[in-house]
Amino acid sequence: MDNLFFVSSKLIWGLLSPASLLVWLLILATLLLWLNYFKAARRLLTLLSILAFAVMAYPVGDWLMQPLETRFQPPATMPEDIDGIIVLGGAENLKLSTGWNSAEVGDSAERIFAAADLSRLYPELPIIYTGGSNLVQMPDLDREGRVSKTLLTQAGIAPERIKLESRARNTYENFEMIQPLLPETDGQYLLITSAFHMPRSVGIARKQGVKVIPYPVDYRSNQPEQRYWDFALFAHLETLEVAWHEWLGLTAYFVTGKTSAWLPAQRKQHSQQH
């Protein structure tokens, strides 16, 4: 069942991502022209032009991204009663790393940096890193987790502190597969992942009974006063893609019962300062 969910999510995203939708609609408009449905084609092309111009000219994706990134805040004071630091994978680019026989980072390298910072603040705690290949056609990339371990050690984390899980393909499997690695079943863990990904991650953790304190990093949206017309198509489209993907993920995980709420909220922190 988990495999069906994984494959289905990839197929659906191939149809519903913003970039894919623009291409599919363009293909539809072309077909309408060839079939002599000129009025319908004109309307569709007009809609496409308006949407494409909006995405190119202004960071519209920030409107979808910022509610996700502001849903959880880092701890006001760092807690003392922590049993480990959980880091969700995504910082490593497994495809490039395998192709070039090196350890390459992707767009979420801040997760590695944050893990290194917290490892110095909590020098006795294990760093529990979870993440495998999320590619349908290349599911066996780096099953041993060599890339992740290399990046973590390059950041200054001692190898003996790293507990590695390298088979999870999505966030649900992240928390499912790290259960045996947790030093305390009923313990409390700092959770590092991208800010936009934190609501879904916390919802899944709560559903599976893993107590986490969010530590969001890797912010992608501009503050309102920093948004302006700059005609940066690829930058705007990248933010829109990530935000739209996350909102679809929140919805799919909630509908299938994999998360505790559609949009989980922050709970009051009772821990003392470290």
mmCIF file of C-alpha atoms in Angstrom:
data_model
loop_
_atom_site.group_PDB
_atom_site.id
_atom_site.type_symbol
_atom_site.label_atom_id
_atom_site.label_comp_id
_atom_site.label_asym_id
_atom_site.label_seq_id
_atom_site.Cartn_x
_atom_site.Cartn_y
_atom_site.Cartn_z
ATOM 1 C CA MET A 1 0.000 0.000 0.000
ATOM 2 C CA ASP A 2 2.850 2.400 0.848
ATOM 3 C CA ASN A 3 4.450 1.605 -2.504
ATOM 4 C CA LEU A 4 1.188 2.415 -4.328
ATOM 5 C CA PHE A 5 0.949 5.727 -2.454
ATOM 6 C CA PHE A 6 4.549 6.589 -3.340
ATOM 7 C CA VAL A 7 4.209 5.836 -7.052
ATOM 8 C CA SER A 8 0.783 7.485 -7.301
ATOM 9 C CA SER A 9 2.064 10.658 -5.656
ATOM 10 C CA LYS A 10 4.846 10.924 -8.234
ATOM 11 C CA LEU A 11 2.459 10.399 -11.150
ATOM 12 C CA ILE A 12 -0.055 12.914 -9.836
ATOM 13 C CA TRP A 13 2.686 15.487 -9.282
ATOM 14 C CA GLY A 14 3.787 15.010 -12.882
ATOM 15 C CA LEU A 15 0.307 16.133 -13.892
ATOM 16 C CA LEU A 16 -0.386 18.826 -11.305
ATOM 17 C CA SER A 17 2.874 20.692 -10.784
ATOM 18 C CA PRO A 18 2.610 24.336 -11.956
ATOM 19 C CA ALA A 19 5.165 23.854 -14.741
ATOM 20 C CA SER A 20 3.470 20.663 -15.909
ATOM 21 C CA LEU A 21 0.039 22.289 -15.845
ATOM 22 C CA LEU A 22 1.268 25.118 -18.068
ATOM 23 C CA VAL A 23 2.667 22.605 -20.562
ATOM 24 C CA TRP A 24 -0.451 20.398 -20.526
ATOM 25 C CA LEU A 25 -2.682 23.435 -21.068
ATOM 26 C CA LEU A 26 -0.452 24.603 -23.900
ATOM 27 C CA ILE A 27 -0.745 21.169 -25.530
ATOM 28 C CA LEU A 28 -4.521 21.319 -25.083
ATOM 29 C CA ALA A 29 -4.653 24.763 -26.692
ATOM 30 C CA THR A 30 -2.601 23.461 -29.641
ATOM 31 C CA LEU A 31 -4.966 20.511 -30.092
ATOM 32 C CA LEU A 32 -7.967 22.870 -30.023
ATOM 33 C CA LEU A 33 -6.361 24.939 -32.767
ATOM 34 C CA TRP A 34 -5.753 21.870 -34.929
ATOM 35 C CA LEU A 35 -9.359 20.779 -34.374
ATOM 36 C CA ASN A 36 -10.587 24.244 -35.411
ATOM 37 C CA TYR A 37 -11.977 25.144 -31.988
ATOM 38 C CA PHE A 38 -10.551 28.636 -32.351
ATOM 39 C CA LYS A 39 -12.719 30.369 -29.758
ATOM 40 C CA ALA A 40 -11.867 27.864 -27.023
ATOM 41 C CA ALA A 41 -8.184 27.931 -28.016
ATOM 42 C CA ARG A 42 -8.077 31.742 -27.836
ATOM 43 C CA ARG A 43 -9.579 31.720 -24.354
ATOM 44 C CA LEU A 44 -7.179 29.075 -23.127
ATOM 45 C CA LEU A 45 -4.143 30.817 -24.639
ATOM 46 C CA THR A 46 -5.254 34.104 -23.080
ATOM 47 C CA LEU A 47 -5.502 32.416 -19.678
ATOM 48 C CA LEU A 48 -2.087 30.815 -20.157
ATOM 49 C CA SER A 49 -0.535 34.130 -21.128
ATOM 50 C CA ILE A 50 -1.929 35.852 -18.041
ATOM 51 C CA LEU A 51 -0.744 33.061 -15.719
ATOM 52 C CA ALA A 52 2.698 32.838 -17.299
ATOM 53 C CA PHE A 53 3.168 36.605 -17.140
ATOM 54 C CA ALA A 54 2.133 36.724 -13.477
ATOM 55 C CA VAL A 55 4.580 33.968 -12.520
ATOM 56 C CA MET A 56 7.377 35.570 -14.544
ATOM 57 C CA ALA A 57 6.867 39.112 -13.301
ATOM 58 C CA TYR A 58 6.105 38.741 -9.590
ATOM 59 C CA PRO A 59 6.940 36.217 -6.805
ATOM 60 C CA VAL A 60 3.371 34.930 -6.552
ATOM 61 C CA GLY A 61 4.632 31.684 -5.022
ATOM 62 C CA ASP A 62 5.465 33.592 -1.828
ATOM 63 C CA TRP A 63 1.748 33.857 -1.096
ATOM 64 C CA LEU A 64 1.560 30.057 -0.903
ATOM 65 C CA MET A 65 4.953 29.571 0.707
ATOM 66 C CA GLN A 66 4.836 32.027 3.601
ATOM 67 C CA PRO A 67 1.864 30.468 5.475
ATOM 68 C CA LEU A 68 3.811 27.217 5.539
ATOM 69 C CA GLU A 69 7.072 28.808 6.655
ATOM 70 C CA THR A 70 5.490 30.843 9.450
ATOM 71 C CA ARG A 71 3.412 27.992 10.866
ATOM 72 C CA PHE A 72 6.207 26.870 13.204
ATOM 73 C CA GLN A 73 8.879 28.936 14.908
ATOM 74 C CA PRO A 74 12.276 27.802 16.278
ATOM 75 C CA PRO A 75 12.363 27.380 20.067
ATOM 76 C CA ALA A 76 12.491 30.716 21.880
ATOM 77 C CA THR A 77 14.919 29.071 24.311
ATOM 78 C CA MET A 78 16.728 25.854 23.544
ATOM 79 C CA PRO A 79 15.363 22.959 25.651
ATOM 80 C CA GLU A 80 17.362 20.783 28.015
ATOM 81 C CA ASP A 81 15.307 17.582 28.028
ATOM 82 C CA ILE A 82 16.242 16.349 24.561
ATOM 83 C CA ASP A 83 17.061 12.750 23.629
ATOM 84 C CA GLY A 84 18.325 13.311 20.084
ATOM 85 C CA ILE A 85 18.305 15.436 16.950
ATOM 86 C CA ILE A 86 16.282 14.180 13.973
ATOM 87 C CA VAL A 87 17.296 15.489 10.555
ATOM 88 C CA LEU A 88 15.052 14.792 7.561
ATOM 89 C CA GLY A 89 16.913 14.047 4.340
ATOM 90 C CA GLY A 90 16.733 16.227 1.276
ATOM 91 C CA ALA A 91 19.978 18.161 1.577
ATOM 92 C CA GLU A 92 21.847 15.605 -0.521
ATOM 93 C CA ASN A 93 21.515 15.208 -4.285
ATOM 94 C CA LEU A 94 21.816 11.452 -4.635
ATOM 95 C CA LYS A 95 21.540 11.331 -8.421
ATOM 96 C CA LEU A 96 24.403 13.767 -9.012
ATOM 97 C CA SER A 97 26.421 12.269 -6.163
ATOM 98 C CA THR A 98 26.170 8.809 -7.691
ATOM 99 C CA GLY A 99 26.874 10.030 -11.209
ATOM 100 C CA TRP A 100 29.990 11.976 -10.206
ATOM 101 C CA ASN A 101 31.108 9.714 -7.323
ATOM 102 C CA SER A 102 31.041 12.631 -4.900
ATOM 103 C CA ALA A 103 28.864 14.075 -2.133
ATOM 104 C CA GLU A 104 26.701 16.786 -3.700
ATOM 105 C CA VAL A 105 24.189 18.975 -1.868
ATOM 106 C CA GLY A 106 20.864 20.180 -3.237
ATOM 107 C CA ASP A 107 18.609 23.107 -2.334
ATOM 108 C CA SER A 108 18.228 22.212 1.354
ATOM 109 C CA ALA A 109 21.844 22.229 2.523
ATOM 110 C CA GLU A 110 20.794 24.330 5.535
ATOM 111 C CA ARG A 111 19.545 21.110 7.122
ATOM 112 C CA ILE A 112 23.136 19.859 7.286
ATOM 113 C CA PHE A 113 24.433 23.182 8.638
ATOM 114 C CA ALA A 114 21.736 23.269 11.318
ATOM 115 C CA ALA A 115 22.519 19.693 12.344
ATOM 116 C CA ALA A 116 26.175 20.657 12.750
ATOM 117 C CA ASP A 117 25.269 23.719 14.853
ATOM 118 C CA LEU A 118 22.968 21.755 17.137
ATOM 119 C CA SER A 119 25.491 18.922 17.440
ATOM 120 C CA ARG A 120 27.877 21.430 19.040
ATOM 121 C CA LEU A 121 25.152 22.786 21.325
ATOM 122 C CA TYR A 122 24.231 19.233 22.403
ATOM 123 C CA PRO A 123 27.569 17.391 22.210
ATOM 124 C CA GLU A 124 26.283 14.153 23.772
ATOM 125 C CA LEU A 125 23.190 13.604 21.657
ATOM 126 C CA PRO A 126 22.876 11.329 18.607
ATOM 127 C CA ILE A 127 22.189 12.841 15.190
ATOM 128 C CA ILE A 128 19.446 10.716 13.602
ATOM 129 C CA TYR A 129 19.443 11.291 9.840
ATOM 130 C CA THR A 130 16.753 9.759 7.651
ATOM 131 C CA GLY A 131 16.350 9.843 3.888
ATOM 132 C CA GLY A 132 16.775 7.655 0.816
ATOM 133 C CA SER A 133 16.087 7.959 -2.893
ATOM 134 C CA ASN A 134 12.723 9.498 -3.808
ATOM 135 C CA LEU A 135 13.116 8.660 -7.499
ATOM 136 C CA VAL A 136 10.744 6.040 -8.924
ATOM 137 C CA GLN A 137 13.194 5.003 -11.642
ATOM 138 C CA MET A 138 16.281 4.987 -9.390
ATOM 139 C CA PRO A 139 15.059 3.649 -6.038
ATOM 140 C CA ASP A 140 18.334 2.049 -4.967
ATOM 141 C CA LEU A 141 20.584 5.094 -5.009
ATOM 142 C CA ASP A 142 23.027 5.031 -2.093
ATOM 143 C CA ARG A 143 21.228 2.446 0.032
ATOM 144 C CA GLU A 144 24.160 2.543 2.471
ATOM 145 C CA GLY A 145 23.788 6.285 3.088
ATOM 146 C CA ARG A 146 27.390 7.090 2.240
ATOM 147 C CA VAL A 147 26.539 10.483 0.751
ATOM 148 C CA SER A 148 24.552 11.633 3.784
ATOM 149 C CA LYS A 149 27.210 10.435 6.194
ATOM 150 C CA THR A 150 29.945 12.146 4.174
ATOM 151 C CA LEU A 151 28.083 15.463 4.202
ATOM 152 C CA LEU A 152 27.404 15.251 7.937
ATOM 153 C CA THR A 153 31.019 14.430 8.778
ATOM 154 C CA GLN A 154 32.273 17.170 6.438
ATOM 155 C CA ALA A 155 30.121 19.568 8.473
ATOM 156 C CA GLY A 156 32.006 18.507 11.597
ATOM 157 C CA ILE A 157 29.772 15.841 13.153
ATOM 158 C CA ALA A 158 31.663 12.877 14.576
ATOM 159 C CA PRO A 159 30.778 9.669 12.651
ATOM 160 C CA GLU A 160 30.067 7.703 15.835
ATOM 161 C CA ARG A 161 27.256 10.128 16.723
ATOM 162 C CA ILE A 162 25.394 9.601 13.436
ATOM 163 C CA LYS A 163 22.477 7.149 13.320
ATOM 164 C CA LEU A 164 21.586 6.726 9.684
ATOM 165 C CA GLU A 165 18.436 5.505 7.952
ATOM 166 C CA SER A 166 18.764 5.544 4.164
ATOM 167 C CA ARG A 167 15.746 3.712 2.713
ATOM 168 C CA ALA A 168 12.837 6.107 3.368
ATOM 169 C CA ARG A 169 11.323 7.512 0.164
ATOM 170 C CA ASN A 170 9.019 10.128 1.676
ATOM 171 C CA THR A 171 8.253 11.881 4.954
ATOM 172 C CA TYR A 172 5.864 9.224 6.196
ATOM 173 C CA GLU A 173 8.534 6.561 5.754
ATOM 174 C CA ASN A 174 11.102 8.832 7.414
ATOM 175 C CA PHE A 175 9.302 8.619 10.742
ATOM 176 C CA GLU A 176 8.217 5.033 10.273
ATOM 177 C CA MET A 177 11.769 3.803 9.642
ATOM 178 C CA ILE A 178 13.620 5.766 12.320
ATOM 179 C CA GLN A 179 11.584 4.251 15.143
ATOM 180 C CA PRO A 180 14.214 1.536 15.866
ATOM 181 C CA LEU A 181 16.953 4.206 15.914
ATOM 182 C CA LEU A 182 15.364 6.374 18.594
ATOM 183 C CA PRO A 183 17.249 5.992 21.902
ATOM 184 C CA GLU A 184 14.043 6.627 23.863
ATOM 185 C CA THR A 185 10.679 5.525 22.488
ATOM 186 C CA ASP A 186 8.874 8.131 24.559
ATOM 187 C CA GLY A 187 11.688 10.679 24.291
ATOM 188 C CA GLN A 188 11.708 14.203 22.906
ATOM 189 C CA TYR A 189 13.636 15.180 19.791
ATOM 190 C CA LEU A 190 14.598 18.333 17.980
ATOM 191 C CA LEU A 191 13.380 18.085 14.387
ATOM 192 C CA ILE A 192 15.335 19.754 11.588
ATOM 193 C CA THR A 193 13.763 20.199 8.175
ATOM 194 C CA SER A 194 12.919 23.006 5.755
ATOM 195 C CA ALA A 195 10.437 25.545 7.136
ATOM 196 C CA PHE A 196 7.907 24.901 4.356
ATOM 197 C CA HIS A 197 8.078 21.165 5.087
ATOM 198 C CA MET A 198 7.704 21.477 8.861
ATOM 199 C CA PRO A 199 3.871 21.407 9.115
ATOM 200 C CA ARG A 200 3.577 18.095 7.279
ATOM 201 C CA SER A 201 6.582 16.647 9.127
ATOM 202 C CA VAL A 202 5.207 17.557 12.556
ATOM 203 C CA GLY A 203 1.788 16.194 11.646
ATOM 204 C CA ILE A 204 3.280 12.846 10.647
ATOM 205 C CA ALA A 205 5.495 12.722 13.742
ATOM 206 C CA ARG A 206 2.505 13.333 16.009
ATOM 207 C CA LYS A 207 0.460 10.705 14.192
ATOM 208 C CA GLN A 208 3.224 8.147 14.754
ATOM 209 C CA GLY A 209 3.810 9.141 18.374
ATOM 210 C CA VAL A 210 7.239 10.745 17.934
ATOM 211 C CA LYS A 211 7.563 13.812 20.176
ATOM 212 C CA VAL A 212 9.363 16.561 18.301
ATOM 213 C CA ILE A 213 10.308 20.190 18.837
ATOM 214 C CA PRO A 214 10.395 21.951 15.446
ATOM 215 C CA TYR A 215 13.638 23.595 14.356
ATOM 216 C CA PRO A 216 12.802 24.997 10.888
ATOM 217 C CA VAL A 217 15.525 26.102 8.473
ATOM 218 C CA ASP A 218 15.898 26.755 4.721
ATOM 219 C CA TYR A 219 13.378 29.569 4.219
ATOM 220 C CA ARG A 220 12.340 30.246 0.613
ATOM 221 C CA SER A 221 9.771 33.097 0.659
ATOM 222 C CA ASN A 222 10.450 36.826 0.643
ATOM 223 C CA GLN A 223 8.936 39.075 3.264
ATOM 224 C CA PRO A 224 6.129 41.307 1.887
ATOM 225 C CA GLU A 225 8.314 44.410 1.874
ATOM 226 C CA GLN A 226 10.931 42.553 -0.197
ATOM 227 C CA ARG A 227 8.575 41.519 -2.995
ATOM 228 C CA TYR A 228 8.662 43.469 -6.220
ATOM 229 C CA TRP A 229 8.289 43.100 -9.965
ATOM 230 C CA ASP A 230 11.601 41.621 -11.097
ATOM 231 C CA PHE A 231 10.681 39.293 -13.997
ATOM 232 C CA ALA A 232 12.730 36.388 -12.562
ATOM 233 C CA LEU A 233 10.765 33.515 -14.103
ATOM 234 C CA PHE A 234 12.822 30.557 -12.956
ATOM 235 C CA ALA A 235 13.247 31.792 -9.369
ATOM 236 C CA HIS A 236 9.522 32.514 -9.074
ATOM 237 C CA LEU A 237 8.538 29.208 -10.644
ATOM 238 C CA GLU A 238 10.844 27.250 -8.334
ATOM 239 C CA THR A 239 9.247 28.748 -5.222
ATOM 240 C CA LEU A 240 5.767 28.194 -6.621
ATOM 241 C CA GLU A 241 6.574 24.560 -7.450
ATOM 242 C CA VAL A 242 7.845 23.807 -3.938
ATOM 243 C CA ALA A 243 4.940 25.548 -2.193
ATOM 244 C CA TRP A 244 2.269 23.953 -4.405
ATOM 245 C CA HIS A 245 3.886 20.536 -3.916
ATOM 246 C CA GLU A 246 3.737 20.977 -0.150
ATOM 247 C CA TRP A 247 0.088 22.035 -0.085
ATOM 248 C CA LEU A 248 -0.798 19.020 -2.239
ATOM 249 C CA GLY A 249 1.269 16.832 0.094
ATOM 250 C CA LEU A 250 -0.510 18.155 3.186
ATOM 251 C CA THR A 251 -3.862 17.418 1.583
ATOM 252 C CA ALA A 252 -2.930 13.926 0.358
ATOM 253 C CA TYR A 253 -1.403 12.919 3.692
ATOM 254 C CA PHE A 254 -4.430 14.176 5.621
ATOM 255 C CA VAL A 255 -6.935 12.442 3.333
ATOM 256 C CA THR A 256 -5.032 9.134 3.625
ATOM 257 C CA GLY A 257 -4.708 9.413 7.416
ATOM 258 C CA LYS A 258 -0.931 9.821 7.500
ATOM 259 C CA THR A 259 -0.917 13.089 9.439
ATOM 260 C CA SER A 260 -2.635 14.318 12.584
ATOM 261 C CA ALA A 261 -4.195 17.393 10.941
ATOM 262 C CA TRP A 262 -4.411 19.060 7.553
ATOM 263 C CA LEU A 263 -2.288 21.991 8.731
ATOM 264 C CA PRO A 264 -0.738 21.187 12.127
ATOM 265 C CA ALA A 265 -0.128 24.088 14.493
ATOM 266 C CA GLN A 266 2.602 24.888 16.982
ATOM 267 C CA ARG A 267 2.158 23.782 20.564
ATOM 268 C CA LYS A 268 3.340 25.711 23.591
ATOM 269 C CA GLN A 269 6.870 24.826 24.647
ATOM 270 C CA HIS A 270 7.354 24.025 28.324
ATOM 271 C CA SER A 271 11.052 23.211 28.249
ATOM 272 C CA GLN A 272 13.713 25.170 30.104
ATOM 273 C CA GLN A 273 16.627 27.043 28.600
ATOM 274 C CA HIS A 274 19.722 25.041 27.736
#
